[in-house]
Coordinates of C-alpha atoms in Angstrom, one line a residue:
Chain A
X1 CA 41.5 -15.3 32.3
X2 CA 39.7 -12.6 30.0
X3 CA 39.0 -13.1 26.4
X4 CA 39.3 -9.7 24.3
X5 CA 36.1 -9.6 22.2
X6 CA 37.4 -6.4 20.1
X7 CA 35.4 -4.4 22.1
X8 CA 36.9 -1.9 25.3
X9 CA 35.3 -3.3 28.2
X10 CA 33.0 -6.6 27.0
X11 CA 35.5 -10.0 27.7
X12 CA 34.7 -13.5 27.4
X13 CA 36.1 -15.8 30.7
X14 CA 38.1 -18.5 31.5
X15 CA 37.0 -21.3 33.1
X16 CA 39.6 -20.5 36.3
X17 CA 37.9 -17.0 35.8
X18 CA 34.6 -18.4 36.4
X19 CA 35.5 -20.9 39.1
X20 CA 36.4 -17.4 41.0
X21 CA 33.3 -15.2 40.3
X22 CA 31.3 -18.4 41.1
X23 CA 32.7 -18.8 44.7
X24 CA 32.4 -15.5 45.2
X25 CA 28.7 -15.8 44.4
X26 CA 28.3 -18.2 46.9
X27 CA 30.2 -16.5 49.7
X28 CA 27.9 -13.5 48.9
X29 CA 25.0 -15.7 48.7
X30 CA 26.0 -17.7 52.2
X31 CA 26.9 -14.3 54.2
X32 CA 22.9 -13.7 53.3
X33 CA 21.2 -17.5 54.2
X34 CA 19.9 -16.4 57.6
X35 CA 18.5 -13.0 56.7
X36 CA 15.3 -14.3 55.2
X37 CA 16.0 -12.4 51.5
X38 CA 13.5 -13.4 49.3
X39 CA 15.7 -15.0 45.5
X40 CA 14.7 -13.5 42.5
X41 CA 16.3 -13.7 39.2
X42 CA 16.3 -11.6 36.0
X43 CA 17.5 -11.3 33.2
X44 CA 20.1 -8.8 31.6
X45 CA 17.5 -6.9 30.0
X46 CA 14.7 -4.6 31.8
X47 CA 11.3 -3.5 30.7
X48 CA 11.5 0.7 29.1
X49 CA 9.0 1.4 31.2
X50 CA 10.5 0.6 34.4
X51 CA 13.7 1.7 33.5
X52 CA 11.9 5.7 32.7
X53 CA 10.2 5.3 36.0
X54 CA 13.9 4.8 37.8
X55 CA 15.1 8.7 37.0
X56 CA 18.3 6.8 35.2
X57 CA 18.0 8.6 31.8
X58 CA 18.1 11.9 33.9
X59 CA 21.1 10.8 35.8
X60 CA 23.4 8.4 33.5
X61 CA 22.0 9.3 30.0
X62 CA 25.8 8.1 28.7
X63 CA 25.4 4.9 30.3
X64 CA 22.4 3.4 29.3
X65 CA 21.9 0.6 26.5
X66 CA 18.4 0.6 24.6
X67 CA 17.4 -1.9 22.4
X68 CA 16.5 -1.7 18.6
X69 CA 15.0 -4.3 16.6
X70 CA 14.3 -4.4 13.1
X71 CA 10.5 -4.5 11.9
X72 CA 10.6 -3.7 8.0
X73 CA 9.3 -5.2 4.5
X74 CA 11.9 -7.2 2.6
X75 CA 13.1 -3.8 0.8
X76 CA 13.7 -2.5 3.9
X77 CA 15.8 -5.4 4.8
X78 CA 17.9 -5.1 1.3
X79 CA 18.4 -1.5 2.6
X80 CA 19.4 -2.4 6.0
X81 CA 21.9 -5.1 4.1
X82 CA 23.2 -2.2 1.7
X83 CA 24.3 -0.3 5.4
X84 CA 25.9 -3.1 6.6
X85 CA 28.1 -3.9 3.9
X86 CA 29.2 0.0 3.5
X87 CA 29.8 -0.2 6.5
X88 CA 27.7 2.5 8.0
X89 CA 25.3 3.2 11.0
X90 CA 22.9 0.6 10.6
X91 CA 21.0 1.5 13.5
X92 CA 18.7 4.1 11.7
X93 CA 17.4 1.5 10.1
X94 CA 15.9 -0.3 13.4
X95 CA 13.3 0.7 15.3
X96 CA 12.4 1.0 19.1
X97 CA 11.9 -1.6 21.2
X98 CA 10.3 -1.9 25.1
X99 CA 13.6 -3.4 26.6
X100 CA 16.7 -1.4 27.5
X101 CA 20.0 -3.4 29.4
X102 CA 19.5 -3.7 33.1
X103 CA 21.9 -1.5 34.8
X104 CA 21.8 -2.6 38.0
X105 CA 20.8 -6.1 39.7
X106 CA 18.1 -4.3 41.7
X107 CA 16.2 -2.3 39.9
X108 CA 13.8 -4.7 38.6
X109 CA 12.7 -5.7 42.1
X110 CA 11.2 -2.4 42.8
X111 CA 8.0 -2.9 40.4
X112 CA 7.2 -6.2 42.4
X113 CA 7.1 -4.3 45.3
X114 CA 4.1 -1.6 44.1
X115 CA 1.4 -0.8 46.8
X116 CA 1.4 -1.6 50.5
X117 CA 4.2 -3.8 52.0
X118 CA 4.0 -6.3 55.4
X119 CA 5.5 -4.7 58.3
X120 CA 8.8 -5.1 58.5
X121 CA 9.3 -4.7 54.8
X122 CA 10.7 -7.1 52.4
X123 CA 14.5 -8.3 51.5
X124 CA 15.4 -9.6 48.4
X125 CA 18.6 -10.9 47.2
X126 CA 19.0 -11.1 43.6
X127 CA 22.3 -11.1 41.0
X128 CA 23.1 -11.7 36.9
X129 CA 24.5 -9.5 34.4
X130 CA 24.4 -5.6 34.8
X131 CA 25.1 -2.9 31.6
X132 CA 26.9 0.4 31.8
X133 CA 28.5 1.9 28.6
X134 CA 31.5 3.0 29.6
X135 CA 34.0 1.2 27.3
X136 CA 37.2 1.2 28.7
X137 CA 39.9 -1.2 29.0
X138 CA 40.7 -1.4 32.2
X139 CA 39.1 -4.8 33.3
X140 CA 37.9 -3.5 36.7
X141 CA 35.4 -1.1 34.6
X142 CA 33.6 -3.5 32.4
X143 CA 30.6 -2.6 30.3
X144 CA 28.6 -6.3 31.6
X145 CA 29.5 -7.3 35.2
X146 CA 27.8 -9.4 37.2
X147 CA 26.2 -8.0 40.2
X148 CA 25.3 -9.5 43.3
X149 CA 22.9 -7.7 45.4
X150 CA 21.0 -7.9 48.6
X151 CA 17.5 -5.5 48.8
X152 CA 15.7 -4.0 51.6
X153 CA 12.1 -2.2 50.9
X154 CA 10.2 -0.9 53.8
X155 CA 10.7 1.8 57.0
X156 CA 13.3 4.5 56.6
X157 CA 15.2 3.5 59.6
X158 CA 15.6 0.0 58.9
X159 CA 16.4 0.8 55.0
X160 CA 20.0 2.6 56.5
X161 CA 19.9 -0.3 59.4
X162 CA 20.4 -3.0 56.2
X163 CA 22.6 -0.9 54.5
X164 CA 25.0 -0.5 57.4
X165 CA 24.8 -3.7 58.6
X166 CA 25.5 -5.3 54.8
X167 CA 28.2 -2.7 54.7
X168 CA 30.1 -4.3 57.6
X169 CA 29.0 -7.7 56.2
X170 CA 31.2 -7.1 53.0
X171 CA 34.0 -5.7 54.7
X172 CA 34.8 -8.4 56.7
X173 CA 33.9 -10.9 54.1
X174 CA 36.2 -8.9 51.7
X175 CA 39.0 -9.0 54.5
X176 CA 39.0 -12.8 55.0
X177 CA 39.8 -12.9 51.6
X178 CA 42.5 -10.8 52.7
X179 CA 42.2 -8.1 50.0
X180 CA 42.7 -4.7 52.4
X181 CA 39.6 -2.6 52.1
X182 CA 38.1 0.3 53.9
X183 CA 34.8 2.0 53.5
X184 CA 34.4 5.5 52.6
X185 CA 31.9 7.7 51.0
X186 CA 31.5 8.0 47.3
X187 CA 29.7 9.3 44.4
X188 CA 27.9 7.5 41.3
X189 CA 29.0 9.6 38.0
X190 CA 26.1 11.6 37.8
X191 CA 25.9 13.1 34.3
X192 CA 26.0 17.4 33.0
X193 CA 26.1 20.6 35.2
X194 CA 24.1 19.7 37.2
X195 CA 25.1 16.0 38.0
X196 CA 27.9 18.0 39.8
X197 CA 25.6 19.5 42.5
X198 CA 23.7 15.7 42.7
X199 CA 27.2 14.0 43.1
X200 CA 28.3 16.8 45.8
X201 CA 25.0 16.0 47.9
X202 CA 25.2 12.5 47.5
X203 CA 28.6 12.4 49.2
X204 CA 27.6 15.1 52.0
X205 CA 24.6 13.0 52.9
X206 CA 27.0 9.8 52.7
X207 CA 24.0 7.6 50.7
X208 CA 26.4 6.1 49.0
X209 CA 29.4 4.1 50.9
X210 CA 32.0 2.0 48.9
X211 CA 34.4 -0.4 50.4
X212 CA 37.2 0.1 48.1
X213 CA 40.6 -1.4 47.7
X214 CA 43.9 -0.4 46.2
X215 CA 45.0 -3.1 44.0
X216 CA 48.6 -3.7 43.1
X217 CA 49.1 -1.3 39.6
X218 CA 46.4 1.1 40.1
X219 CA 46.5 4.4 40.6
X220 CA 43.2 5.3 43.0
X221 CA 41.3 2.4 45.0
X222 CA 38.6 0.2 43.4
X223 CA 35.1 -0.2 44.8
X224 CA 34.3 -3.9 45.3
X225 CA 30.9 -3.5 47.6
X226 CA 28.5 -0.5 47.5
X227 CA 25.9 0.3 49.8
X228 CA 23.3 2.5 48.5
X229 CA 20.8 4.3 50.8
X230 CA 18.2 5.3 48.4
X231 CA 16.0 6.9 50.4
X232 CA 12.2 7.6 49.4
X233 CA 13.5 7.2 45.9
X234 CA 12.3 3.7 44.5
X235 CA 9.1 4.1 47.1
X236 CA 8.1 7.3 45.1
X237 CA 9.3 6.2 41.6
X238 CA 7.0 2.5 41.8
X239 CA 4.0 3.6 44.2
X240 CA 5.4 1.6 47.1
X241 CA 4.1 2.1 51.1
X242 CA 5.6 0.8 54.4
X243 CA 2.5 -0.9 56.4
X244 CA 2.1 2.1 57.5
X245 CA 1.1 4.1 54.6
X246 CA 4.2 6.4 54.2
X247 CA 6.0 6.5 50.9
X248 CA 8.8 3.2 51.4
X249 CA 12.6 3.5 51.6
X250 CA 15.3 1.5 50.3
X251 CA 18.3 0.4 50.1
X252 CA 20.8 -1.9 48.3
X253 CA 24.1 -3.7 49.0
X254 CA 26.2 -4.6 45.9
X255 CA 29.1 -7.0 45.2
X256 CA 30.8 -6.5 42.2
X257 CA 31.5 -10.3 41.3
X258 CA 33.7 -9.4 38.3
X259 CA 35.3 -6.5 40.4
X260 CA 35.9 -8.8 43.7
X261 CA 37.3 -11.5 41.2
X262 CA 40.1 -8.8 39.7
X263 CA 41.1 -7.5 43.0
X264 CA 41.7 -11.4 44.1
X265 CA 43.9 -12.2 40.6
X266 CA 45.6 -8.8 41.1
X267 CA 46.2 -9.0 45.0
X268 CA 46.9 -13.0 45.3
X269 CA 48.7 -13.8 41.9
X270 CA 47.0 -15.2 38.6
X271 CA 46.8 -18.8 39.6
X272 CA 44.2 -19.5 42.4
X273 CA 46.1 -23.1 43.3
X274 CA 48.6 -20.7 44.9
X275 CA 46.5 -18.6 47.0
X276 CA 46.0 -18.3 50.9
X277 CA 44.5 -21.7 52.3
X278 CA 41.8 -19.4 54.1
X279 CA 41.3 -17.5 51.0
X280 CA 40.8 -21.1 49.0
X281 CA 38.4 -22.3 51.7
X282 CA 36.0 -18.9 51.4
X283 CA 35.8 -19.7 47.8
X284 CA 35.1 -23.2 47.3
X285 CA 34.9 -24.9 50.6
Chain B
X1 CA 7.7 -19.1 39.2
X2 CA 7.5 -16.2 36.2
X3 CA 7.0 -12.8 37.4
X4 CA 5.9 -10.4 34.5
X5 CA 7.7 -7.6 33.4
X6 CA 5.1 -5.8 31.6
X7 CA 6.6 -7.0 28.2
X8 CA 6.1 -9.9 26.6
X9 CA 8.4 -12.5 26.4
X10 CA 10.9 -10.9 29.6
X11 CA 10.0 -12.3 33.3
X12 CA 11.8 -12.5 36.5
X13 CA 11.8 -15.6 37.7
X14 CA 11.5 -17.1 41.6
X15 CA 14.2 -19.4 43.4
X16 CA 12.0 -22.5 42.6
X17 CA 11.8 -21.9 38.8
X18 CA 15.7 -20.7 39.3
X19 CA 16.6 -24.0 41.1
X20 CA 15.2 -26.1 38.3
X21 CA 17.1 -24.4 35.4
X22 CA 20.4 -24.8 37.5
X23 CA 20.3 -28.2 38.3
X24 CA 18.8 -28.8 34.1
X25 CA 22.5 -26.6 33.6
X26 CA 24.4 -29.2 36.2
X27 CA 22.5 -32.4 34.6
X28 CA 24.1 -30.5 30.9
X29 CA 27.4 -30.3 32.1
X30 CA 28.0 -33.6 33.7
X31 CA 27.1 -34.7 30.2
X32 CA 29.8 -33.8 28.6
X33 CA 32.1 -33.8 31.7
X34 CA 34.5 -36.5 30.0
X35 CA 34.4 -34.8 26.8
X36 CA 37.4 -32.6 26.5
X37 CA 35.6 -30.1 26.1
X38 CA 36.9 -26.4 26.5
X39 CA 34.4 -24.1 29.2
X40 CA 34.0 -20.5 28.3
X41 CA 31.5 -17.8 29.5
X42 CA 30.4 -14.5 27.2
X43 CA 28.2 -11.7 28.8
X44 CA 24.6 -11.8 27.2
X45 CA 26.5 -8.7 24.6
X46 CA 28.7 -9.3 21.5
X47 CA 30.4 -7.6 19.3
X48 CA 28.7 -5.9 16.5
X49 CA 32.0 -6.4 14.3
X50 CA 31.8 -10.1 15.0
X51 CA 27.8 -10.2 15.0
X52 CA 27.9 -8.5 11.5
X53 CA 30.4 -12.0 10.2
X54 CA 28.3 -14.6 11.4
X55 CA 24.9 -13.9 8.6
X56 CA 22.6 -13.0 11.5
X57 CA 21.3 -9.7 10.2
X58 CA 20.8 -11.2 6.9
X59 CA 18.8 -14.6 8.3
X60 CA 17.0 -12.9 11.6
X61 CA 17.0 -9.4 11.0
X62 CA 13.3 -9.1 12.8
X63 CA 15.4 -11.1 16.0
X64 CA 18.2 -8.4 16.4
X65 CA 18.7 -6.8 19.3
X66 CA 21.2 -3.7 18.9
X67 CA 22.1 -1.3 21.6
X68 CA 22.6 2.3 21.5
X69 CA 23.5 4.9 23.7
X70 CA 23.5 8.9 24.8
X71 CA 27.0 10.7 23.3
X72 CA 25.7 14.4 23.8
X73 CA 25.9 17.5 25.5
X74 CA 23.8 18.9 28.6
X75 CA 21.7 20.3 25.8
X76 CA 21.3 17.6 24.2
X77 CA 20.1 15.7 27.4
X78 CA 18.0 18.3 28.4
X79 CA 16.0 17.3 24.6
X80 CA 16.3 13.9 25.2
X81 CA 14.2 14.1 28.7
X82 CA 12.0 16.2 26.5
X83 CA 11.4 13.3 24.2
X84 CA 11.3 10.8 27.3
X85 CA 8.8 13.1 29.2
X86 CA 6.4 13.7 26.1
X87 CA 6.3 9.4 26.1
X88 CA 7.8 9.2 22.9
X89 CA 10.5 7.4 21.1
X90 CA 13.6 8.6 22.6
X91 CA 15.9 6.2 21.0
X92 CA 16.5 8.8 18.4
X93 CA 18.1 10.8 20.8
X94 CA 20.9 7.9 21.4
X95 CA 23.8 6.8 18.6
X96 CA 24.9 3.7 17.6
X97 CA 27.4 1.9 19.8
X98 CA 29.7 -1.3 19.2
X99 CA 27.3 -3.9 20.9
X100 CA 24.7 -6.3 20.1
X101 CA 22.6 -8.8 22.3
X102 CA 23.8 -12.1 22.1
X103 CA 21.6 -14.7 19.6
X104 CA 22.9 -17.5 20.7
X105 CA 25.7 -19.0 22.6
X106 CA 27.8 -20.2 20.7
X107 CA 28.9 -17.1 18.7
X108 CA 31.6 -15.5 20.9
X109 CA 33.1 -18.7 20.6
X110 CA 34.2 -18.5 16.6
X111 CA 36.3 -15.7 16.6
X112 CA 38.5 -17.6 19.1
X113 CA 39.2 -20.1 17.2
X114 CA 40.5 -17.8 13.8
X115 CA 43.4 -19.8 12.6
X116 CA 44.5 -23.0 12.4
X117 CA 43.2 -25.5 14.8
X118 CA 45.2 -28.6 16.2
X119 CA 44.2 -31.8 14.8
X120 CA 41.4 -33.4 16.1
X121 CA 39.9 -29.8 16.3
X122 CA 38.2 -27.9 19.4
X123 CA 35.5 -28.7 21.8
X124 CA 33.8 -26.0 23.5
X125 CA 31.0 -25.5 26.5
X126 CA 29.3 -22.1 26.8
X127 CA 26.0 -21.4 28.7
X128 CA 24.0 -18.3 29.5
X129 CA 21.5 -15.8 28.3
X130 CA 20.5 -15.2 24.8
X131 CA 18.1 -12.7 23.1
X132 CA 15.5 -13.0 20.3
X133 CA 13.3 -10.3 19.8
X134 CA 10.3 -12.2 19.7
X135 CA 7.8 -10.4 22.1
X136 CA 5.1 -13.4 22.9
X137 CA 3.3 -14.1 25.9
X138 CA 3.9 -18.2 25.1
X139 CA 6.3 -18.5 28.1
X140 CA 8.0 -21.5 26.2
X141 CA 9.0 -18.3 23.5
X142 CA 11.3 -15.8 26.0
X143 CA 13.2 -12.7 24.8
X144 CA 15.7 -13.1 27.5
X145 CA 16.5 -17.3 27.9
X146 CA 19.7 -19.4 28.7
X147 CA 21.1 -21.3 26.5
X148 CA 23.8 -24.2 27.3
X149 CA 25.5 -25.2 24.3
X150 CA 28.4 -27.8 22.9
X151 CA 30.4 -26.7 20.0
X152 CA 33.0 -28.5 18.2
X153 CA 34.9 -26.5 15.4
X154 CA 36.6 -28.8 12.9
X155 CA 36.7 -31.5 10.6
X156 CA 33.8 -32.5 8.7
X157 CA 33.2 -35.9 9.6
X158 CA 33.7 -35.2 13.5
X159 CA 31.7 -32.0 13.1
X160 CA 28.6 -34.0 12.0
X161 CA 29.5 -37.0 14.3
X162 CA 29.5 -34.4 17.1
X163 CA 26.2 -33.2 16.2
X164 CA 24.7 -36.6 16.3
X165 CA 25.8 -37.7 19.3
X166 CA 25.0 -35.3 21.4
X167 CA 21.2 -35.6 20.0
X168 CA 21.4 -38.8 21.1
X169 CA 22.5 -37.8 24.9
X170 CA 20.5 -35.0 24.6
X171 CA 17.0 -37.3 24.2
X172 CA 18.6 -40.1 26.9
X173 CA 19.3 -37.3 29.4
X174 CA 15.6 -35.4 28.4
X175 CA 14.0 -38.7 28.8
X176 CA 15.3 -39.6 32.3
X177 CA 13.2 -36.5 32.9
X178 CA 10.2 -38.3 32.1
X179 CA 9.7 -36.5 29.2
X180 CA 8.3 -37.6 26.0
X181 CA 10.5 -36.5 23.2
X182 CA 11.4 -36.8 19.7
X183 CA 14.2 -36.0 17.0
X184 CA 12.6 -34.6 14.1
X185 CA 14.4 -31.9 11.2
X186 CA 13.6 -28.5 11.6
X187 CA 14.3 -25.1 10.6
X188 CA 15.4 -21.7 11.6
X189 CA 12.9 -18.6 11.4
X190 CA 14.7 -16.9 8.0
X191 CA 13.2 -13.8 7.0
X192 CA 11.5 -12.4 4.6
X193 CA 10.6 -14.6 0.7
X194 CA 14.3 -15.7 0.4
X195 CA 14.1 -16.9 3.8
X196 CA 11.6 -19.5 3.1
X197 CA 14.1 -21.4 0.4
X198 CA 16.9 -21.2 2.8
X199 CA 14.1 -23.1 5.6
X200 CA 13.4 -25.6 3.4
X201 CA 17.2 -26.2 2.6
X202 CA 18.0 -26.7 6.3
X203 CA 15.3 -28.9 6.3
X204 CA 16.5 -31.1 3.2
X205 CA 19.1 -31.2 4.0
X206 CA 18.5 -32.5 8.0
X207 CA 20.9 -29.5 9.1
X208 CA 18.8 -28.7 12.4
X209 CA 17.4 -31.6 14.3
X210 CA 15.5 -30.5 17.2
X211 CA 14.4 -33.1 20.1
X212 CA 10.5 -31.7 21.1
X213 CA 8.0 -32.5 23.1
X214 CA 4.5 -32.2 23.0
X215 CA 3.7 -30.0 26.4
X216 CA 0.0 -30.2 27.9
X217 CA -2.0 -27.5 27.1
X218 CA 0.4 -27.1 23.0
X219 CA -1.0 -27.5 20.1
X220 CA 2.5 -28.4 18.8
X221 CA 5.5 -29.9 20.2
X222 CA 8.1 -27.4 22.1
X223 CA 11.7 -27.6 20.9
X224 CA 13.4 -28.6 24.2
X225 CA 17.1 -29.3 22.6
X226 CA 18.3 -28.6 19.1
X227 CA 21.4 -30.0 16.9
X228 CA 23.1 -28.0 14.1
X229 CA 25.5 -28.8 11.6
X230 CA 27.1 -25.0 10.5
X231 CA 29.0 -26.7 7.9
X232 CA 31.6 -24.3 7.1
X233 CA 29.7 -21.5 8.0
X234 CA 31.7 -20.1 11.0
X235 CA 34.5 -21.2 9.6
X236 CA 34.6 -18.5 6.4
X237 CA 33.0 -16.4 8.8
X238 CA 35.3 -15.9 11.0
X239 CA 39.1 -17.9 9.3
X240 CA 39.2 -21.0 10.7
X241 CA 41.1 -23.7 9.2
X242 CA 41.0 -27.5 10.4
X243 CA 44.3 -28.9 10.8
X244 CA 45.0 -29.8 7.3
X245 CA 44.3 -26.4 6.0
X246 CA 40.6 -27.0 4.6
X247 CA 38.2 -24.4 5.8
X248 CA 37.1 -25.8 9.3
X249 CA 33.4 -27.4 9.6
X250 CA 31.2 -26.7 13.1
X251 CA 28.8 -28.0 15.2
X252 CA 27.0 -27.8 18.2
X253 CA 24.0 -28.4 20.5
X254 CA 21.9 -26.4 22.2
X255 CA 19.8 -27.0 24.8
X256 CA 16.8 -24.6 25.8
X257 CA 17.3 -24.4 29.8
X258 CA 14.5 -22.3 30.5
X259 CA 12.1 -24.2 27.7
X260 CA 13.8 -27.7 29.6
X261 CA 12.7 -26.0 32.9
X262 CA 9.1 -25.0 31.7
X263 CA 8.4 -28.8 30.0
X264 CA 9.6 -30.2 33.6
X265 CA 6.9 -27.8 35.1
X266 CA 3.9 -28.2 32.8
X267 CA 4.5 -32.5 32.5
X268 CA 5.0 -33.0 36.2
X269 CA 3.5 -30.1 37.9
X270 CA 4.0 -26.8 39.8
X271 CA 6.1 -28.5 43.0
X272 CA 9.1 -30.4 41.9
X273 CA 8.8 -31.7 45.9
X274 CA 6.1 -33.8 44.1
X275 CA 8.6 -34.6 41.1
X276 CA 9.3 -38.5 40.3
X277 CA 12.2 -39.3 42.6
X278 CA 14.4 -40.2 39.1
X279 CA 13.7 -36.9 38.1
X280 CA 14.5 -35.0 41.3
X281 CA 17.9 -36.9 41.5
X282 CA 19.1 -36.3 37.7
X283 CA 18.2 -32.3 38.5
X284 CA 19.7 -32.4 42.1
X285 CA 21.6 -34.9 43.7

């Protein structure tokens, strides 16, 4: 099913992996058809200067990936070569670049939404590849994951509206798969000292709800869904207005495809011919 | 169809331009759907252990893309932000991790294969994206593209014969498109003055056949597939011996969904709704 690649946390898939994150994809992408989302894609990687604008690097410093190129003369190469082969950092002998790895399927939306929005605001549903370095080697906290994610930009009380709404979505979608899930309020690792007041808040204002499940062999529940009320956050970081002038909010559901795919292997037995009929028929019906 | 990023060479792309790549991916893999062949998926990261074995740094240093992160105390945060907020390089601030972007493919695929290999050798299909760090605004020259690749690892004779005949489905299937392509010898981008021998070695010795096309609006025809013959490359990279003991040989084709996507657009125009019906139902039917 996963492919060790040497490294904690980045696995190649099996086909019968695939077959699972792909109908999960399209349940995700189906429970969204009559919402009007507008599909965007990116790619894994997301411009440095959106990423600064996000407030990430004050948040998840440890988590980030930037990217570093190599721009020298032939000497430098030779030297870069003479790093290699001792074995050393190599790194140093790079040089900046303007792309970091995306850490999450949504952010690059919010630059496409600068300046005034229509009334109503916009949805977006978008999914690929997400980044966070966290290697470990439990499979349910991979450093790439895919991420499928439905967006709402616009007036504050329809930003929690979508959230809530897409949270009650996924639970119900998660439970026909029969995986047992509930909801409850969580916290994204905010980094330091002071990531422990952020986390605090974040739980005592509830923006951020998980449905999580406890999957046969662990310890604590995994989140599979996560709905993110982001408040004026995105609006204020990219220069985006509601039609009526105020600062936007937004807010974000997020499927974790590789997560969802895990907690079906781990709850329904490692060959999918086997599973639940209704399960089967949610996938790849 | 692209939506810019603010750096070259990285878009987002819209549900139009997104439905065209898959159904060019779906067109790929019913290609080689009575092939054997083995399907494996790799995150857009690899290893840097297994990156450093396959030559890349000493070919296309100038196209690495190496990712580091944050290790450091609250302190050391706290002069990071600095850095960040004075708008300078802060990628000093981060330490090397154990993770590159992906080149290409096909290279997560070697290392699986370390040892000896049944007879007859292995067939393998791999797709998504790939990074070169070659910031251009030519949208036909992305960072961030997809790649859908063939590989066979083995014996000589079949490696080769692999190579070949997949150029030749590869310019069938490209011109059921309606596009006007050719097979012509080519070569990689190797750096620096050495580099230039090793180009005209590939070349000599036919080791890269591309199938172009010349695109409106080029000066030059656009690589839209490409066919390599590694030779024993991968296989003293990475220990893997054909059936019979000999160092095993590799091959494998490539083919540029996102370039396969853009020729489509610029030869038959911005609405595939206005596409030749032959086109429309090798892409989507």
């Amino acid at each position: 099913m996963l492919i060790p690649s040497g490294v904690d946390g980045l696995f190649g898939r099996s086909a019968v992996y695939e077959s699972i994150v792909d109908g999960v994809g399209k349940m995700v992408h189906r429970l969204g058809e009559d919402q009007g989302a507008t599909l965007l894609s990116f790619p894994p990687l997301l411009a440095k200067q959106v990423f600064e604008r996000t407030g990430y690097l004050e948040s998840f410093p440890n988590l980030v990936g930037a990217v570093r190129s190599f721009s020298g003369s032939d000497d430098d190469h030779a030297s870069l070569l003479r790093t290699v082969f001792a074995g050393e950092d190599w790194s140093e002998h790079l040089g900046p670049t303007d792309l970091v790895l995306r850490p999450a399927a949504c952010h690059p939306v919010y630059p496409t939404c600068a300046g005034r929005l229509p009334p109503g605001g916009r949805h977006f549903e978008v999914s690929g590849y997400c980044f966070r370095h966290e290697p470990s080697r439990d499979p349910t906290r991979m450093q790439a994951f895919r991420m499928h994610e439905y967006v709402y930009v616009g007036e504050p009380a329809r930003a929690l509206e979508h959230r809530d709404r897409w949270l009650e979505l996924a639970r119900e979608a998660l439970s026909t798969l029969d995986l047992e899930v509930t909801a409850e309020a969580a916290n994204d690792p905010f980094f330091g000292r002071a990531g422990e007041l952020l986390a605090g808040l974040q739980v005592k204002e509830a923006r951020k709800i998980e449905i999580v499940s406890l999957l046969p062999g662990y310890p604590a529940p995994t989140a599979l869904a996560s709905g993110n009320s982001h408040q004026d956050h995105f609006g204020n970081d990219f220069g985006i207005q509601s039609a009526n002038g105020d600062v936007a909010h937004s807010s974000c559901i997020g499927f974790g495809l590789d997560r969802i795919a895990i907690a079906l292997l781990a709850t329904h037995g490692l060959d999918p011919e086997t599973w639940p009929e209704t399960v089967r028929s949610m996938l790849w019906s």
